[in-house]
Structures are given as structure tokens and as C-alpha cells.
CSV table of N, CA and C in Angstrom, one decimal:
chain,number,residue,atom,x,y,z
A,1,HIS,N,-83.0,10.8,-209.8
A,1,HIS,CA,-84.1,11.6,-209.3
A,1,HIS,C,-84.8,12.4,-210.4
A,2,VAL,N,-86.1,12.6,-210.3
A,2,VAL,CA,-86.8,13.3,-211.3
A,2,VAL,C,-87.0,14.7,-210.8
A,3,GLN,N,-86.9,15.7,-211.7
A,3,GLN,CA,-87.1,17.1,-211.4
A,3,GLN,C,-88.4,17.5,-212.1
A,4,LEU,N,-89.3,18.3,-211.5
A,4,LEU,CA,-90.6,18.6,-212.0
A,4,LEU,C,-90.7,20.2,-212.1
A,5,VAL,N,-91.2,20.6,-213.3
A,5,VAL,CA,-91.5,22.1,-213.4
A,5,VAL,C,-92.9,22.3,-214.0
A,6,GLU,N,-93.7,23.0,-213.3
A,6,GLU,CA,-95.1,23.2,-213.7
A,6,GLU,C,-95.1,24.5,-214.6
A,7,SER,N,-96.1,24.6,-215.4
A,7,SER,CA,-96.4,25.8,-216.2
A,7,SER,C,-97.9,25.7,-216.6
A,8,GLY,N,-98.4,26.9,-217.1
A,8,GLY,CA,-99.7,26.9,-217.7
A,8,GLY,C,-100.7,27.6,-216.8
A,9,GLY,N,-100.3,28.0,-215.6
A,9,GLY,CA,-101.2,28.7,-214.7
A,9,GLY,C,-101.5,30.1,-215.2
A,10,GLY,N,-102.5,30.8,-214.6
A,10,GLY,CA,-102.8,32.1,-215.0
A,10,GLY,C,-104.1,32.6,-214.4
A,11,LEU,N,-104.7,33.7,-215.0
A,11,LEU,CA,-105.9,34.3,-214.6
A,11,LEU,C,-107.0,33.9,-215.6
A,12,VAL,N,-108.1,33.3,-215.1
A,12,VAL,CA,-109.2,32.9,-216.0
A,12,VAL,C,-110.5,33.3,-215.3
A,13,GLN,N,-111.5,33.5,-216.1
A,13,GLN,CA,-112.9,33.8,-215.6
A,13,GLN,C,-113.6,32.6,-215.2
A,14,PRO,N,-114.5,32.6,-214.3
A,14,PRO,CA,-115.3,31.5,-213.9
A,14,PRO,C,-116.0,30.9,-215.2
A,15,GLY,N,-115.9,29.5,-215.2
A,15,GLY,CA,-116.4,28.8,-216.4
A,15,GLY,C,-115.4,28.6,-217.5
A,16,GLY,N,-114.2,29.2,-217.3
A,16,GLY,CA,-113.2,29.0,-218.3
A,16,GLY,C,-112.3,27.8,-218.1
A,17,SER,N,-111.3,27.6,-218.9
A,17,SER,CA,-110.5,26.4,-218.9
A,17,SER,C,-109.0,26.8,-218.9
A,18,LEU,N,-108.2,25.9,-218.3
A,18,LEU,CA,-106.7,26.0,-218.4
A,18,LEU,C,-106.2,24.6,-218.5
A,19,ARG,N,-105.0,24.5,-219.1
A,19,ARG,CA,-104.3,23.3,-219.1
A,19,ARG,C,-102.9,23.5,-218.4
A,20,LEU,N,-102.7,22.8,-217.3
A,20,LEU,CA,-101.4,22.8,-216.7
A,20,LEU,C,-100.5,21.7,-217.2
A,21,SER,N,-99.2,22.0,-217.3
A,21,SER,CA,-98.2,21.1,-217.7
A,21,SER,C,-97.2,20.9,-216.6
A,22,CYS,N,-96.7,19.7,-216.5
A,22,CYS,CA,-95.6,19.4,-215.5
A,22,CYS,C,-94.5,18.6,-216.3
A,23,THR,N,-93.5,19.3,-216.6
A,23,THR,CA,-92.4,18.7,-217.4
A,23,THR,C,-91.3,18.1,-216.5
A,24,ALA,N,-91.0,16.9,-216.8
A,24,ALA,CA,-90.0,16.2,-216.0
A,24,ALA,C,-88.7,16.1,-216.6
A,25,SER,N,-87.7,16.0,-215.8
A,25,SER,CA,-86.3,15.8,-216.3
A,25,SER,C,-85.6,14.9,-215.3
A,26,GLY,N,-84.5,14.3,-215.8
A,26,GLY,CA,-83.7,13.5,-214.9
A,26,GLY,C,-84.1,12.0,-214.8
A,27,ASP,N,-85.3,11.7,-215.2
A,27,ASP,CA,-85.7,10.3,-215.3
A,27,ASP,C,-87.0,10.3,-216.1
A,28,SER,N,-87.4,9.1,-216.6
A,28,SER,CA,-88.6,9.0,-217.3
A,28,SER,C,-89.8,8.8,-216.3
A,29,ILE,N,-90.9,9.5,-216.6
A,29,ILE,CA,-92.1,9.4,-215.7
A,29,ILE,C,-92.9,8.2,-216.0
A,30,SER,N,-92.5,7.4,-217.0
A,30,SER,CA,-93.4,6.3,-217.4
A,30,SER,C,-93.6,5.3,-216.2
A,31,ALA,N,-92.7,5.1,-215.3
A,31,ALA,CA,-92.8,4.2,-214.2
A,31,ALA,C,-93.2,4.8,-212.9
A,32,TYR,N,-93.5,6.1,-213.0
A,32,TYR,CA,-93.9,6.9,-211.7
A,32,TYR,C,-95.4,7.0,-211.6
A,33,GLN,N,-95.8,7.0,-210.3
A,33,GLN,CA,-97.1,7.4,-210.0
A,33,GLN,C,-97.1,9.0,-209.9
A,34,MET,N,-98.1,9.6,-210.5
A,34,MET,CA,-98.1,11.1,-210.6
A,34,MET,C,-99.4,11.6,-210.1
A,35,ALA,N,-99.3,12.9,-209.6
A,35,ALA,CA,-100.5,13.5,-209.0
A,35,ALA,C,-100.4,15.0,-209.1
A,36,TRP,N,-101.5,15.7,-209.1
A,36,TRP,CA,-101.6,17.1,-208.9
A,36,TRP,C,-102.2,17.4,-207.6
A,37,PHE,N,-101.6,18.4,-206.9
A,37,PHE,CA,-102.1,18.9,-205.6
A,37,PHE,C,-102.3,20.4,-205.8
A,38,ARG,N,-103.1,21.0,-204.9
A,38,ARG,CA,-103.2,22.4,-204.8
A,38,ARG,C,-103.2,22.9,-203.4
A,39,ARG,N,-102.8,24.1,-203.2
A,39,ARG,CA,-102.8,24.7,-201.9
A,39,ARG,C,-103.5,26.1,-202.0
A,40,ARG,N,-104.6,26.2,-201.3
A,40,ARG,CA,-105.4,27.4,-201.2
A,40,ARG,C,-105.1,28.1,-200.0
A,41,LEU,N,-105.3,29.4,-199.9
A,41,LEU,CA,-105.0,30.3,-198.8
A,41,LEU,C,-105.7,29.8,-197.5
A,42,GLU,N,-106.9,29.4,-197.7
A,42,GLU,CA,-107.7,29.0,-196.5
A,42,GLU,C,-107.6,27.5,-196.1
A,43,ASN,N,-106.9,26.7,-196.9
A,43,ASN,CA,-106.8,25.3,-196.7
A,43,ASN,C,-105.4,24.9,-196.8
A,44,GLY,N,-105.1,23.6,-196.3
A,44,GLY,CA,-103.8,23.0,-196.5
A,44,GLY,C,-103.7,22.4,-197.9
A,45,ARG,N,-102.7,21.7,-198.1
A,45,ARG,CA,-102.5,21.0,-199.4
A,45,ARG,C,-103.6,19.9,-199.6
A,46,GLU,N,-104.1,19.9,-200.8
A,46,GLU,CA,-105.2,19.0,-201.2
A,46,GLU,C,-104.8,18.2,-202.4
A,47,GLY,N,-105.0,16.9,-202.4
A,47,GLY,CA,-104.8,16.1,-203.6
A,47,GLY,C,-105.9,16.3,-204.5
A,48,VAL,N,-105.6,16.6,-205.8
A,48,VAL,CA,-106.7,16.9,-206.8
A,48,VAL,C,-106.9,15.8,-207.8
A,49,ALA,N,-105.8,15.3,-208.3
A,49,ALA,CA,-105.9,14.2,-209.3
A,49,ALA,C,-104.7,13.3,-209.3
A,50,TYR,N,-105.0,12.0,-209.6
A,50,TYR,CA,-103.9,11.0,-209.5
A,50,TYR,C,-103.9,10.2,-210.8
A,51,LEU,N,-102.7,9.8,-211.2
A,51,LEU,CA,-102.5,9.0,-212.4
A,51,LEU,C,-101.5,7.9,-212.1
A,52,ASP,N,-101.8,6.7,-212.1
A,52,ASP,CA,-100.8,5.7,-211.8
A,52,ASP,C,-100.1,5.2,-213.1
A,53,SER,N,-99.1,4.5,-212.9
A,53,SER,CA,-98.2,4.1,-214.0
A,53,SER,C,-98.9,3.2,-215.0
A,54,ASP,N,-100.1,2.6,-214.6
A,54,ASP,CA,-100.8,1.7,-215.5
A,54,ASP,C,-102.0,2.5,-216.1
A,55,GLY,N,-102.1,3.8,-215.9
A,55,GLY,CA,-103.2,4.6,-216.5
A,55,GLY,C,-104.4,4.8,-215.7
A,56,GLY,N,-104.5,4.2,-214.5
A,56,GLY,CA,-105.6,4.4,-213.6
A,56,GLY,C,-105.6,5.8,-213.0
A,57,THR,N,-106.8,6.4,-212.8
A,57,THR,CA,-106.9,7.7,-212.3
A,57,THR,C,-107.8,7.8,-211.1
A,58,ASP,N,-107.7,8.9,-210.4
A,58,ASP,CA,-108.6,9.2,-209.3
A,58,ASP,C,-108.6,10.7,-209.1
A,59,TYR,N,-109.8,11.2,-208.7
A,59,TYR,CA,-110.0,12.6,-208.5
A,59,TYR,C,-110.6,12.9,-207.2
A,60,THR,N,-110.3,14.1,-206.6
A,60,THR,CA,-111.1,14.5,-205.5
A,60,THR,C,-112.5,14.9,-205.9
A,61,TYR,N,-113.4,14.8,-205.0
A,61,TYR,CA,-114.8,14.9,-205.4
A,61,TYR,C,-115.1,16.3,-206.1
A,62,SER,N,-114.5,17.3,-205.6
A,62,SER,CA,-114.9,18.7,-206.1
A,62,SER,C,-114.5,18.9,-207.5
A,63,VAL,N,-113.6,18.1,-208.1
A,63,VAL,CA,-113.1,18.4,-209.5
A,63,VAL,C,-113.5,17.3,-210.4
A,64,ALA,N,-114.1,16.2,-209.9
A,64,ALA,CA,-114.4,15.0,-210.8
A,64,ALA,C,-115.5,15.5,-211.8
A,65,GLY,N,-115.2,15.2,-213.1
A,65,GLY,CA,-116.1,15.6,-214.2
A,65,GLY,C,-115.7,16.9,-214.8
A,66,ARG,N,-114.8,17.6,-214.1
A,66,ARG,CA,-114.3,18.9,-214.6
A,66,ARG,C,-112.8,18.9,-215.0
A,67,PHE,N,-112.0,18.2,-214.2
A,67,PHE,CA,-110.6,18.1,-214.4
A,67,PHE,C,-110.2,16.7,-215.0
A,68,THR,N,-109.2,16.7,-215.9
A,68,THR,CA,-108.7,15.4,-216.4
A,68,THR,C,-107.2,15.4,-216.3
A,69,ILE,N,-106.6,14.4,-215.7
A,69,ILE,CA,-105.2,14.2,-215.6
A,69,ILE,C,-104.7,13.2,-216.7
A,70,SER,N,-103.6,13.5,-217.3
A,70,SER,CA,-103.1,12.7,-218.4
A,70,SER,C,-101.6,12.9,-218.5
A,71,LYS,N,-100.9,12.1,-219.3
A,71,LYS,CA,-99.5,12.3,-219.5
A,71,LYS,C,-99.1,11.8,-220.9
A,72,ASP,N,-98.0,12.4,-221.3
A,72,ASP,CA,-97.4,12.0,-222.6
A,72,ASP,C,-96.0,11.5,-222.3
A,73,ASN,N,-95.8,10.2,-222.3
A,73,ASN,CA,-94.5,9.7,-221.9
A,73,ASN,C,-93.4,10.1,-222.9
A,74,ALA,N,-93.7,10.3,-224.1
A,74,ALA,CA,-92.7,10.7,-225.1
A,74,ALA,C,-92.2,12.1,-224.8
A,75,LYS,N,-93.1,12.9,-224.3
A,75,LYS,CA,-92.7,14.3,-223.9
A,75,LYS,C,-92.3,14.4,-222.5
A,76,ASN,N,-92.4,13.3,-221.7
A,76,ASN,CA,-92.1,13.3,-220.3
A,76,ASN,C,-92.8,14.4,-219.6
A,77,THR,N,-94.1,14.5,-219.9
A,77,THR,CA,-94.9,15.6,-219.3
A,77,THR,C,-96.2,15.1,-218.8
A,78,LEU,N,-96.6,15.6,-217.7
A,78,LEU,CA,-97.9,15.4,-217.0
A,78,LEU,C,-98.8,16.6,-217.3
A,79,TYR,N,-100.1,16.4,-217.5
A,79,TYR,CA,-101.0,17.4,-217.7
A,79,TYR,C,-102.2,17.4,-216.8
A,80,LEU,N,-102.8,18.6,-216.6
A,80,LEU,CA,-104.1,18.7,-215.9
A,80,LEU,C,-105.0,19.6,-216.7
A,81,GLN,N,-105.9,19.1,-217.4
A,81,GLN,CA,-106.9,19.9,-218.1
A,81,GLN,C,-108.0,20.3,-217.1
A,82,MET,N,-108.2,21.5,-217.0
A,82,MET,CA,-109.2,22.0,-216.0
A,82,MET,C,-110.3,22.8,-216.8
A,83,ASN,N,-111.5,22.3,-216.7
A,83,ASN,CA,-112.7,22.9,-217.4
A,83,ASN,C,-113.7,23.4,-216.4
A,84,ASN,N,-114.5,24.3,-216.8
A,84,ASN,CA,-115.6,24.9,-216.0
A,84,ASN,C,-115.0,25.3,-214.6
A,85,LEU,N,-114.0,26.1,-214.7
A,85,LEU,CA,-113.3,26.5,-213.5
A,85,LEU,C,-114.2,27.4,-212.6
A,86,ARG,N,-114.0,27.3,-211.3
A,86,ARG,CA,-114.8,28.0,-210.3
A,86,ARG,C,-113.8,28.9,-209.5
A,87,VAL,N,-114.4,29.9,-208.8
A,87,VAL,CA,-113.6,30.7,-208.0
A,87,VAL,C,-112.8,29.9,-206.9
A,88,GLU,N,-113.5,28.9,-206.4
A,88,GLU,CA,-112.8,28.1,-205.3
A,88,GLU,C,-111.7,27.2,-205.9
A,89,ASP,N,-111.5,27.1,-207.2
A,89,ASP,CA,-110.3,26.4,-207.7
A,89,ASP,C,-109.1,27.2,-207.6
A,90,THR,N,-109.2,28.5,-207.2
A,90,THR,CA,-108.0,29.4,-207.1
A,90,THR,C,-107.0,28.8,-206.1
A,91,ALA,N,-105.8,28.6,-206.5
A,91,ALA,CA,-104.8,27.9,-205.7
A,91,ALA,C,-103.5,27.9,-206.4
A,92,VAL,N,-102.4,27.5,-205.7
A,92,VAL,CA,-101.2,27.2,-206.3
A,92,VAL,C,-101.2,25.7,-206.6
A,93,TYR,N,-101.0,25.3,-207.8
A,93,TYR,CA,-101.0,23.9,-208.2
A,93,TYR,C,-99.6,23.3,-208.3
A,94,HIS,N,-99.4,22.1,-207.7
A,94,HIS,CA,-98.1,21.5,-207.7
A,94,HIS,C,-98.3,20.1,-208.3
A,95,CYS,N,-97.3,19.6,-209.1
A,95,CYS,CA,-97.3,18.2,-209.5
A,95,CYS,C,-96.4,17.5,-208.6
A,96,ALA,N,-96.6,16.2,-208.5
A,96,ALA,CA,-95.8,15.3,-207.6
A,96,ALA,C,-95.6,14.0,-208.2
A,97,ALA,N,-94.5,13.3,-207.9
A,97,ALA,CA,-94.1,12.0,-208.5
A,97,ALA,C,-93.5,11.1,-207.4
A,98,ASP,N,-93.7,9.8,-207.6
A,98,ASP,CA,-93.0,8.9,-206.7
A,98,ASP,C,-93.2,7.5,-207.4
A,99,ARG,N,-92.3,6.6,-207.1
A,99,ARG,CA,-92.4,5.2,-207.6
A,99,ARG,C,-93.3,4.4,-206.7
A,100,LEU,N,-93.6,4.9,-205.5
A,100,LEU,CA,-94.5,4.3,-204.5
A,100,LEU,C,-95.9,4.9,-204.8
A,101,ARG,N,-96.9,4.2,-204.4
A,101,ARG,CA,-98.3,4.6,-204.6
A,101,ARG,C,-98.8,5.4,-203.4
A,102,PHE,N,-99.2,6.6,-203.6
A,102,PHE,CA,-99.8,7.4,-202.5
A,102,PHE,C,-101.2,7.9,-202.9
A,103,ASN,N,-101.6,7.7,-204.1
A,103,ASN,CA,-102.9,8.1,-204.6
A,103,ASN,C,-103.0,9.6,-204.4
A,104,LEU,N,-104.0,10.1,-203.6
A,104,LEU,CA,-104.2,11.5,-203.4
A,104,LEU,C,-103.6,11.9,-202.0
A,105,GLY,N,-102.8,11.0,-201.4
A,105,GLY,CA,-102.1,11.4,-200.2
A,105,GLY,C,-100.8,12.1,-200.5
A,106,SER,N,-100.2,12.8,-199.6
A,106,SER,CA,-99.1,13.7,-199.8
A,106,SER,C,-97.8,13.1,-199.6
A,107,GLY,N,-97.6,11.8,-199.6
A,107,GLY,CA,-96.3,11.3,-199.3
A,107,GLY,C,-95.3,11.2,-200.4
A,108,TYR,N,-95.6,11.9,-201.6
A,108,TYR,CA,-94.7,11.9,-202.7
A,108,TYR,C,-93.3,12.4,-202.4
A,109,ARG,N,-92.3,11.9,-203.0
A,109,ARG,CA,-91.0,12.3,-202.8
A,109,ARG,C,-90.6,13.5,-203.6
A,110,PHE,N,-91.1,13.6,-204.8
A,110,PHE,CA,-90.6,14.7,-205.7
A,110,PHE,C,-91.8,15.6,-206.0
A,111,TRP,N,-91.5,16.9,-205.9
A,111,TRP,CA,-92.5,18.0,-206.1
A,111,TRP,C,-92.0,19.1,-207.0
A,112,GLY,N,-92.9,19.7,-207.8
A,112,GLY,CA,-92.6,20.9,-208.5
A,112,GLY,C,-92.8,22.1,-207.6
A,113,GLN,N,-92.4,23.3,-208.2
A,113,GLN,CA,-92.4,24.5,-207.4
A,113,GLN,C,-93.8,25.1,-207.4
A,114,GLY,N,-94.7,24.7,-208.3
A,114,GLY,CA,-96.0,25.2,-208.3
A,114,GLY,C,-96.3,26.3,-209.4
A,115,THR,N,-97.6,26.4,-209.8
A,115,THR,CA,-98.0,27.4,-210.7
A,115,THR,C,-99.3,28.0,-210.2
A,116,GLN,N,-99.5,29.3,-210.2
A,116,GLN,CA,-100.7,29.9,-209.7
A,116,GLN,C,-101.8,29.9,-210.7
A,117,VAL,N,-103.0,29.5,-210.2
A,117,VAL,CA,-104.2,29.5,-210.9
A,117,VAL,C,-105.2,30.4,-210.2
A,118,THR,N,-105.6,31.5,-210.9
A,118,THR,CA,-106.6,32.4,-210.2
A,118,THR,C,-107.8,32.5,-211.1
A,119,VAL,N,-109.0,32.2,-210.5
A,119,VAL,CA,-110.3,32.2,-211.2
A,119,VAL,C,-111.0,33.4,-210.6
A,120,SER,N,-111.3,34.4,-211.4
A,120,SER,CA,-111.9,35.6,-210.9
A,120,SER,C,-112.6,36.3,-212.1
């Protein structure tokens, strides 16, 4: 089983940037489908960005062109580069992994504990 730990959240002004990291242990992420989700106070959990094991990506409409998902298999780490941040991006961000494909759906088996991003 893979264990996931997020880091890199914090407080940033509108228009700023942050890079979130999701460090995996217990298994290599090279064969996993990976994704970032966020949970805002006024909404349920939302799929933000998806990266499949072949390098294909998908983004929810509101972050496309601003966020980039990537991974470094050698470091066993998933990233989310967030640029031009908006107040509405404020949320707890979680990474998720599974060997099955869920794209931006929430069926992933393995989840991190989350990292807070506040844009204000």
C-alpha cells in the first residue's frame, strides 16, 4: 500500500503561486494513477488535476491553464504547481492514488491528509 503526505500549502496573495508536493512511501507511484483534490468550506470535494501512469493529464475547468500536475518518479513525489491563484482556490488540497483509473472522480483508494492553501 502507498502512503501519501502533502506539503507546500500556506498563505498567498491573489495572483501568487504555490507548489504542493505529495511524497509517497510504501510503493512506487510510477504505476499509479494520481490526482489532486480540494475541499472548500462551501463545497464538497472537487477533483482538480489528474495524471495517469502514461503521463496523460486532465484538469477541472476552473484551474486549466493556471495549475500543472507533474511527478518525479525518482523522488516518488507528485506535484501541483499553482499559478495566478484566486481567492476561490482557498481549500484543503489532498493528493490521491490508485492503480485503477478514476480521472477526476473520487474513487481513489489512497489519500493524503491534506494541506491548507489560503489565498487572501
